[in-house]
Short mmCIF file of C-alpha atoms in Angstrom, two decimals:
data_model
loop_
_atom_site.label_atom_id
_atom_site.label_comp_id
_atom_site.label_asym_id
_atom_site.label_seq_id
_atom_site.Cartn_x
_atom_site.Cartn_y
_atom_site.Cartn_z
CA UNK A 290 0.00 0.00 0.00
CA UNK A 291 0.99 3.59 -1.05
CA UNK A 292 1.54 6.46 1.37
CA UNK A 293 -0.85 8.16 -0.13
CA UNK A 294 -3.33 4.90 0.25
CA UNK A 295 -2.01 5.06 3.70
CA UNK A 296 -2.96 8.66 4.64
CA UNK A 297 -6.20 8.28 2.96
CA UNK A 298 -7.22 5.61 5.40
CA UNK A 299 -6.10 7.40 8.41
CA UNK A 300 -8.10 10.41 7.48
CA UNK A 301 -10.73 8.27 6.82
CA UNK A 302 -10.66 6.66 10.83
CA UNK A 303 -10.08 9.74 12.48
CA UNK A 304 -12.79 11.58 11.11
CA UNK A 305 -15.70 11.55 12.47
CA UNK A 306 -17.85 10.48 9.55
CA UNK A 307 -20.89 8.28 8.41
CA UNK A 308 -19.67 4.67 7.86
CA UNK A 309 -20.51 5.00 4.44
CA UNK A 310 -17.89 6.60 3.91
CA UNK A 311 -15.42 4.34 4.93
CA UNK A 312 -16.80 2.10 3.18
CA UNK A 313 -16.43 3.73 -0.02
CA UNK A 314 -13.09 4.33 0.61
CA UNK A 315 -11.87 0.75 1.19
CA UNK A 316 -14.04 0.13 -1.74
CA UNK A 317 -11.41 2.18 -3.49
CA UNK A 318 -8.18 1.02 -1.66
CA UNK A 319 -9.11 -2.85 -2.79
CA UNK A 320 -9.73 -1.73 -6.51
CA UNK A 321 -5.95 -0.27 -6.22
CA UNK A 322 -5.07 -3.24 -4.87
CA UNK A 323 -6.66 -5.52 -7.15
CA UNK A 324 -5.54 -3.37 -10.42
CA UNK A 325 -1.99 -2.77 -8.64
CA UNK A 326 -2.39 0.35 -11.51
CA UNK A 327 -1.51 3.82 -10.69
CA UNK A 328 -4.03 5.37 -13.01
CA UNK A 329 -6.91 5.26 -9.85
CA UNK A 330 -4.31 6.49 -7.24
CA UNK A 331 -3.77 9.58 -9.81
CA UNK A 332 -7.21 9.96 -10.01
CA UNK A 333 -8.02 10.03 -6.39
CA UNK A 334 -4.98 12.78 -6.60
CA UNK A 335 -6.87 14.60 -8.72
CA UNK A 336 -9.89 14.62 -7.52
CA UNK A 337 -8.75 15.72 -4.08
CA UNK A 338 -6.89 18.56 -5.75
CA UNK A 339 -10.00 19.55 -7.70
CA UNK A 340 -12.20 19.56 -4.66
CA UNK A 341 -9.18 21.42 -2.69
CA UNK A 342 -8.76 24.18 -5.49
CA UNK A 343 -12.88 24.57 -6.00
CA UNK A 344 -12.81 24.96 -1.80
CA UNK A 345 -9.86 27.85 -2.33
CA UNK A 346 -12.02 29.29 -4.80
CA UNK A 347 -15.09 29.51 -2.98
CA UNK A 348 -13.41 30.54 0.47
CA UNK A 349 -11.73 33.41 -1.36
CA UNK A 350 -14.89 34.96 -2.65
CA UNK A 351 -16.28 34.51 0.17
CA UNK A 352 -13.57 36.69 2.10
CA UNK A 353 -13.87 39.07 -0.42
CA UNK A 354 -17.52 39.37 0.27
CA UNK A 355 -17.30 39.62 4.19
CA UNK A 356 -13.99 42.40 3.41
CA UNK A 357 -16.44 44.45 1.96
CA UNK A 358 -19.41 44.23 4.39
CA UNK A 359 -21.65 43.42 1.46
CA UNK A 360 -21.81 39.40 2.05
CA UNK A 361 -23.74 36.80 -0.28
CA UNK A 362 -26.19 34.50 1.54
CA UNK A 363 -25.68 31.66 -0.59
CA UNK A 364 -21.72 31.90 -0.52
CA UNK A 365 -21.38 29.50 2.32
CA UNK A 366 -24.31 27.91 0.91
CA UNK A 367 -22.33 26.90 -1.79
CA UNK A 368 -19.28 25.77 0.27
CA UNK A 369 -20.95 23.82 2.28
CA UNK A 370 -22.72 21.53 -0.59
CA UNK A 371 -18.85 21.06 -2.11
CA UNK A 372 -18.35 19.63 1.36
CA UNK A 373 -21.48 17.24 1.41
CA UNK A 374 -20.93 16.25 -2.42
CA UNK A 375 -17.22 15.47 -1.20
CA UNK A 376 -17.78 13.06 1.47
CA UNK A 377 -21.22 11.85 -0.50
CA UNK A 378 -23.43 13.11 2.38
CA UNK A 379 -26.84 14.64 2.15
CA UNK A 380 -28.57 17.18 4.08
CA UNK A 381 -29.49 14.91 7.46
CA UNK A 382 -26.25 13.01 7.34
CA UNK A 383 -24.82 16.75 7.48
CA UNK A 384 -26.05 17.71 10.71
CA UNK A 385 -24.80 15.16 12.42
CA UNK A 386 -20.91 16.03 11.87
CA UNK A 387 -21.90 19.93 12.45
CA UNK A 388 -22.14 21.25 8.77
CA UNK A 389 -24.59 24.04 8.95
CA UNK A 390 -24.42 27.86 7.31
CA UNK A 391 -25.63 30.87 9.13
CA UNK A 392 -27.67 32.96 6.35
CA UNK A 393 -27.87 36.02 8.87
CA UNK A 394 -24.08 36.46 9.12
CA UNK A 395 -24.65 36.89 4.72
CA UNK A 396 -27.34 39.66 4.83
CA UNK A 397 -26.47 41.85 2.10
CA UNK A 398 -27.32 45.50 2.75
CA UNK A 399 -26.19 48.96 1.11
CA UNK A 400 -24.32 51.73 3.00
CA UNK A 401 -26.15 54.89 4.08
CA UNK A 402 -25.42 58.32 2.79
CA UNK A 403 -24.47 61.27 4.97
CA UNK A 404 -24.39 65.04 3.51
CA UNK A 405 -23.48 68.01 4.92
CA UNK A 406 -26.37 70.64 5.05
CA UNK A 407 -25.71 73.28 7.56
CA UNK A 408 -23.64 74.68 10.67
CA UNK A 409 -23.77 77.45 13.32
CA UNK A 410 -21.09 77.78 15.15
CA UNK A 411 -18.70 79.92 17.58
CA UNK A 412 -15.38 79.18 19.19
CA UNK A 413 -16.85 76.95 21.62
CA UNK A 414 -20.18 75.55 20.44
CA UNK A 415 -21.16 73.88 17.17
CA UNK A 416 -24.57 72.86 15.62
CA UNK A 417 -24.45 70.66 12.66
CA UNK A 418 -27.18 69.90 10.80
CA UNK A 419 -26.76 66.61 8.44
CA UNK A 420 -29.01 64.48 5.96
CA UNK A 421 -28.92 61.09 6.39
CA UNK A 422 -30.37 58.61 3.87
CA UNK A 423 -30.56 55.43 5.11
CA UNK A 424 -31.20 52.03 3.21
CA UNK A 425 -35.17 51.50 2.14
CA UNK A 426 -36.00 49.13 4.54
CA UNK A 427 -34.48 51.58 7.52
CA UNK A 428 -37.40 53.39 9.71
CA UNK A 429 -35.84 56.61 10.59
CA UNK A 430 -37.09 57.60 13.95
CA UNK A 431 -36.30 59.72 17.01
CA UNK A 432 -35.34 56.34 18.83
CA UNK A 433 -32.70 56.22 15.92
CA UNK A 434 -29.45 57.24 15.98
CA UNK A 435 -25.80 56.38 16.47
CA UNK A 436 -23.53 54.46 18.51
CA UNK A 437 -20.89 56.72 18.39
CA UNK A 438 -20.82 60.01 17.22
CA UNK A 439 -18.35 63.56 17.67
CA UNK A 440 -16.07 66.05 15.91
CA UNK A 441 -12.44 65.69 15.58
CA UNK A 442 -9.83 68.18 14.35
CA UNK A 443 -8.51 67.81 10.43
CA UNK A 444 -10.05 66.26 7.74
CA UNK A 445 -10.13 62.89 8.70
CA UNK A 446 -11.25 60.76 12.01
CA UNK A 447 -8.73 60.32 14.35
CA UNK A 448 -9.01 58.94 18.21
CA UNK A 449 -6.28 60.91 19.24
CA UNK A 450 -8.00 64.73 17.75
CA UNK A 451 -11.88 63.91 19.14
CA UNK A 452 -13.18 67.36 20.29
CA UNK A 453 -14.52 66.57 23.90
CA UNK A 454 -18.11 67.77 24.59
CA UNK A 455 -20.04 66.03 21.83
CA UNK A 456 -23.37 65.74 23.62
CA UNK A 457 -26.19 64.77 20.81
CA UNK A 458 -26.84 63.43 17.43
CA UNK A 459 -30.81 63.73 17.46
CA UNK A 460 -33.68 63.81 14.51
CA UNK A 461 -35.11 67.05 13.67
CA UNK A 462 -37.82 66.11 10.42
CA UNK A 463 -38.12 63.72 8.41
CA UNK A 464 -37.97 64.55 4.84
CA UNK A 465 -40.12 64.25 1.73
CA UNK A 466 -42.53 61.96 3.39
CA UNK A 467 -39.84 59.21 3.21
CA UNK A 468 -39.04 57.20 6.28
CA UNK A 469 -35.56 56.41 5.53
CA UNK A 470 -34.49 60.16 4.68
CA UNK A 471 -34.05 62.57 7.26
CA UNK A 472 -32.19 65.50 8.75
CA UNK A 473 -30.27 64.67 11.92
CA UNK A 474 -28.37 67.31 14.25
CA UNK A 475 -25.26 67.06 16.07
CA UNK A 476 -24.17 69.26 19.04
CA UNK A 477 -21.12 69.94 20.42
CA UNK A 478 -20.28 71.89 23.51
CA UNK A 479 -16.23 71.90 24.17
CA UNK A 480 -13.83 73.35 26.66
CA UNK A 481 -11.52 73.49 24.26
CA UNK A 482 -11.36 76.58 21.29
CA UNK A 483 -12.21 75.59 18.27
CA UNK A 484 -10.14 77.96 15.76
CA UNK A 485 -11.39 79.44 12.88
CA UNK A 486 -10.29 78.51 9.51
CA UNK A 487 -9.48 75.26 10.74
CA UNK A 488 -10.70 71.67 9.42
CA UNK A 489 -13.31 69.62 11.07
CA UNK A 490 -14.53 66.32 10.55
CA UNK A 491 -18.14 65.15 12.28
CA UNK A 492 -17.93 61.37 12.40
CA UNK A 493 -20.54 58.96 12.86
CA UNK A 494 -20.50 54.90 13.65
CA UNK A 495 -23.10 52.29 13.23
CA UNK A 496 -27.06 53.48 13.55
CA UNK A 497 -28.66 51.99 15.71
CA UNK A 498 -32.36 51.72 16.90
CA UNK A 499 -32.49 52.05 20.97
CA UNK A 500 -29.20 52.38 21.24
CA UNK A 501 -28.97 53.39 25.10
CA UNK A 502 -31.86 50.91 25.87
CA UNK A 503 -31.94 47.37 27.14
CA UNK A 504 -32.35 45.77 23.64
CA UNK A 505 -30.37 47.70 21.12
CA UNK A 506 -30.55 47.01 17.44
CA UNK A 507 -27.64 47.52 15.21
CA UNK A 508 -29.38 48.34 11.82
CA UNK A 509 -26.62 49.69 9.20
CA UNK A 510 -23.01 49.13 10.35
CA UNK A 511 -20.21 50.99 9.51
CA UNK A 512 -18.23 54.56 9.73
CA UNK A 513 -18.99 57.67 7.97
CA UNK A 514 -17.17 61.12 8.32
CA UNK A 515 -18.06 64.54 6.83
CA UNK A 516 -15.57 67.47 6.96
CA UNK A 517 -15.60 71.21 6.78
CA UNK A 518 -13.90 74.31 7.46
CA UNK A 519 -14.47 75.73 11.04
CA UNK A 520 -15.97 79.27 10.05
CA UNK A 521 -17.89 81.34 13.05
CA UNK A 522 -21.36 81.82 11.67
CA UNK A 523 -21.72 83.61 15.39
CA UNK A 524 -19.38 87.14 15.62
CA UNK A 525 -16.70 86.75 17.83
CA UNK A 526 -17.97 90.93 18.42
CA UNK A 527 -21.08 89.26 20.07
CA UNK A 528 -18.29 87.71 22.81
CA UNK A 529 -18.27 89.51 26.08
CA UNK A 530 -15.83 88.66 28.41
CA UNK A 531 -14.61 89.87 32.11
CA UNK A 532 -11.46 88.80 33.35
CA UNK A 533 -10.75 89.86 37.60
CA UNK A 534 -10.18 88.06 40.96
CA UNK A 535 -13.93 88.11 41.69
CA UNK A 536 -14.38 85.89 44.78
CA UNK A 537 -17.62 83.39 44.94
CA UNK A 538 -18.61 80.55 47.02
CA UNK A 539 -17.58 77.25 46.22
CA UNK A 540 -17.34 73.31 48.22
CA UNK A 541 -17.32 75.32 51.12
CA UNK A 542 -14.84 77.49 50.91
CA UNK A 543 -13.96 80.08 47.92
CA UNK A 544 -13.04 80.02 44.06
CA UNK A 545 -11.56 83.15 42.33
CA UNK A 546 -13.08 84.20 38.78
CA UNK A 547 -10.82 84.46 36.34
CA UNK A 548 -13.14 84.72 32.61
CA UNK A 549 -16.96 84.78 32.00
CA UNK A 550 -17.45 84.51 28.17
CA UNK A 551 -21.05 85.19 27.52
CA UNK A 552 -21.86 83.96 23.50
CA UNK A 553 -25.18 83.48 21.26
CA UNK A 554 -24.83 80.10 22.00
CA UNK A 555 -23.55 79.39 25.01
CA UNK A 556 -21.30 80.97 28.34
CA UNK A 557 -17.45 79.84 29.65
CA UNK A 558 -16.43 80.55 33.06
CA UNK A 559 -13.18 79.90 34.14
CA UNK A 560 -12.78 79.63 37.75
CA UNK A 561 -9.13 79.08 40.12
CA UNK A 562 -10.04 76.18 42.36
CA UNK A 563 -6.74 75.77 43.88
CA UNK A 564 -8.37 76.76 47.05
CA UNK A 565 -10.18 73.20 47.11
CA UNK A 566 -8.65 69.79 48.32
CA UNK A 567 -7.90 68.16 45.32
CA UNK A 568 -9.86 64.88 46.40
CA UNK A 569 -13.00 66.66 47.13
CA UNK A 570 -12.51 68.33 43.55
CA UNK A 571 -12.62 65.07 42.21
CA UNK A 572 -15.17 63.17 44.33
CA UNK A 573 -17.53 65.71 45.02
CA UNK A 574 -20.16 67.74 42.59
CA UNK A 575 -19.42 70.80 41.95
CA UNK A 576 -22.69 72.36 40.55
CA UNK A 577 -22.61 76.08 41.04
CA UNK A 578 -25.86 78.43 40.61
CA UNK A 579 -25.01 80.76 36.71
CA UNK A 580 -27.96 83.28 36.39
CA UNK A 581 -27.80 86.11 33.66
CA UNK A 582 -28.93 89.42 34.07
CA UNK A 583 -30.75 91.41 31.31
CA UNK A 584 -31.30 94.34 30.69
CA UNK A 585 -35.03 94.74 31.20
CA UNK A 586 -34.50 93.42 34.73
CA UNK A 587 -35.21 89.58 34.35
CA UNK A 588 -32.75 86.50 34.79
CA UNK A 589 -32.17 83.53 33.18
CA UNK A 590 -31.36 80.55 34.84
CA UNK A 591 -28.00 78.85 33.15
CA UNK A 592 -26.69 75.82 35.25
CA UNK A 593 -28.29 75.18 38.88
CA UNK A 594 -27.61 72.42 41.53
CA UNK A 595 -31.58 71.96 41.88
CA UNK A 596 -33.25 69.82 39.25
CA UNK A 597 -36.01 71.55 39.83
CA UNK A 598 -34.99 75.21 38.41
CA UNK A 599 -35.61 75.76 34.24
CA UNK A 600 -32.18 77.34 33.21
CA UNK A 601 -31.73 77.88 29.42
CA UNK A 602 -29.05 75.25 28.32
CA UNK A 603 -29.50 72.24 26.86
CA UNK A 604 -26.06 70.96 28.03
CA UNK A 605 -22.41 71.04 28.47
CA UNK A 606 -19.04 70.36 29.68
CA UNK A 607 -16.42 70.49 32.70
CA UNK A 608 -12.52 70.17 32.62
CA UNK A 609 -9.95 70.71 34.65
CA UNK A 610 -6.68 71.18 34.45
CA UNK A 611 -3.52 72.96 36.48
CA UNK A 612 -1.08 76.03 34.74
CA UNK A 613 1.27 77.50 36.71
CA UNK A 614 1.08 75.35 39.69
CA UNK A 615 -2.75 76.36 39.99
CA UNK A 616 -5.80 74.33 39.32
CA UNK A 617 -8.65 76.08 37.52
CA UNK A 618 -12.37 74.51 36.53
CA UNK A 619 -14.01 75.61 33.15
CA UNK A 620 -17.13 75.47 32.88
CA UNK A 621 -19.05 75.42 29.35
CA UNK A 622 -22.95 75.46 29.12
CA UNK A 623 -24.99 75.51 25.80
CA UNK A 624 -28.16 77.23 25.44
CA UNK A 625 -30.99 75.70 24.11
CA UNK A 626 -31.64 78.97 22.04
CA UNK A 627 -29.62 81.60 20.65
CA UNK A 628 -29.38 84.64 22.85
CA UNK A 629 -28.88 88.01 22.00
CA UNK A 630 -26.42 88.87 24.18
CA UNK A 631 -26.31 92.93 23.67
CA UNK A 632 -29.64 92.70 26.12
CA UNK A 633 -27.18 90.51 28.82
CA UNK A 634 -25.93 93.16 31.54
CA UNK A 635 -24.10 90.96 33.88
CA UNK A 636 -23.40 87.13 35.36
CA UNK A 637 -24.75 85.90 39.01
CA UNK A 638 -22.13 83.12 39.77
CA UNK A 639 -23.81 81.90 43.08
CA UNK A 640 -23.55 84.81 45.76
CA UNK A 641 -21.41 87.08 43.01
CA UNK A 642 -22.51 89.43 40.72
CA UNK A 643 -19.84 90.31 37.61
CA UNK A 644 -21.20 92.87 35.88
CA UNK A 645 -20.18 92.88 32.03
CA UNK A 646 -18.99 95.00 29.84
#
């Protein structure tokens, strides 16, 4: 017996197959035996290296399917009836040495489209307004959106540029009746200055139905990315700022003022803290009372400790961080609204009035 009848066998006991199939393998051996020919040997040879090369075939479009998301049902279909015709096997006989193909891992669905259609913006704040088209059978809803969502600095996503402060990516309409077209907006609220002239890229991952709920569904996967060119649709002339060592309450003892920046959009205070024990900074919450003053006497509510008080922003951002061997809070709140800040006369920041200029 050949090495090659000798392997054959060997595969043959160690896998776990019907009988019938070793059976029609020493059916083979004893006709090589009988014949003592090489011709049936060769054949075997080639048949093995037919079924190999039609398997290399089939696994590599199949890779090239699943590389670009866009996978073929029927590809493993396929692979797994050269597999069955192979060992002679049907359908039941299959199951029983775990040959099965997932269809659902071979859904084929097209990517979504993502277009640019507005900003507003100032140094600090930015509202982008974006049409999303989704695949036909996507529902667009306001329980729709995505996993993962922000603005980064240049022209294309990077980890290591996110802006911090992205707060919402939420529907605003749907458009022209259709459910799988509509016009999304995403928020951002930073500590950090975003400068003009400057590229931007909004990025966006996976959309998902109920995405912060108990059964989230992921409904077109992938990452998409527009860009543009930071440009202050908000006058920095609107900006009023007041810089001082204004004392207020704070954690029970006192911080010093250092900026108020009062925008359209939103207001920045910047606030020395190095007056607080650094692990009560970072354990305890530091919600201060931010009223503004206008001019025809009223106040508006900005950021408040009780849950109970309306203030005027929709949401925002603290850092921290230490210059010059002091530690200083910022503070960054975003209004729901534009305000016109020519009628804003000063800043309550809990017991302290800064008047503004």
């Amino acid at each position: 017996m050949g090495k090659l009848d000798k392997k054959i066998r060997k595969l043959s006991k160690e896998f776990q197959v019907p009988e019938s199939y070793h059976e029609k393998v020493d059916e083979i051996l004893e006709t090589i035996r009988e014949d003592d020919m090489p011709v049936p040997r060769s054949r075997v040879s080639l048949r093995v290296a037919g079924i190999v090369a039609a398997i290399c075939v089939v696994l590599t479009g199949y890779l090239c399917f699943s590389g670009t998301v866009v996978a073929e049902a029927g590809v493993f279909e396929l692979f797994k009836q050269t597999i069955l015709d192979f060992f002679g096997m049907g359908e039941d006989e299959s199951q029983q040495i775990g040959i099965g193909s997932d269809e659902e891992s071979g859904v084929s669905r097209p990517d979504l489209l993502i277009e640019l259609q507005e900003k507003v913006m100032d140094s600090q704040n930015i509202y982008l307004m974006v049409k999303i088209t989704a695949p036909p059978d996507v529902e667009l809803s306001d329980k729709v959106t995505f996993d993962y969502f922000g603005f980064c600095e240049g022209s294309n996503y990077n980890a290591m540029d996110v802006l911090p402060g992205a707060r919402d990516c939420t529907l605003l309409e749907l458009l022209e009746g259709k459910k799988n077209m509509a016009s999304y907006v995403l928020t951002l609220s930073t500590d950090q200055q975003v400068e003009e002239g400057k590229e931007v890229t909004a990025f966006f991952k996976d959309l998902v139905l109920d995405p912060y709920g108990e059964d989230p569904k992921l409904l077109v996967e992938g990452m998409w990315s527009v860009s543009f060119t930071s440009s202050y649709t908000v006058s920095d002339d609107a900006a009023v700022e007041q810089e001082g060592d204004t004392v207020y309450s704070f954690m029970g003892t006192t911080a010093i003022i250092k900026d108020v920046k009062v925008l359209p959009l939103g207001l920045t205070l910047i606030s020395d803290v190095s007056n607080v024990p650094v692990e009560e900074l970072h354990t305890a919450n530091p919600g201060i009372t931010v009223r503004l003053k206008m001019a025809d006497g009223s106040e508006r509510a900005v950021e408040s400790p009780d849950p109970e008080v309306a203030t005027i922003t929709s949401g925002g951002s603290i850092a921290e961080y230490e210059e010059e061997g002091k530690r200083y809070h910022k503070l960054t709140s975003q209004f729901e609204e534009a305000i016109d800040t020519s009628q804003v006369v000063g800043v309550f920041i809990e017991d302290c009035y800064v008047p503004l200029q």
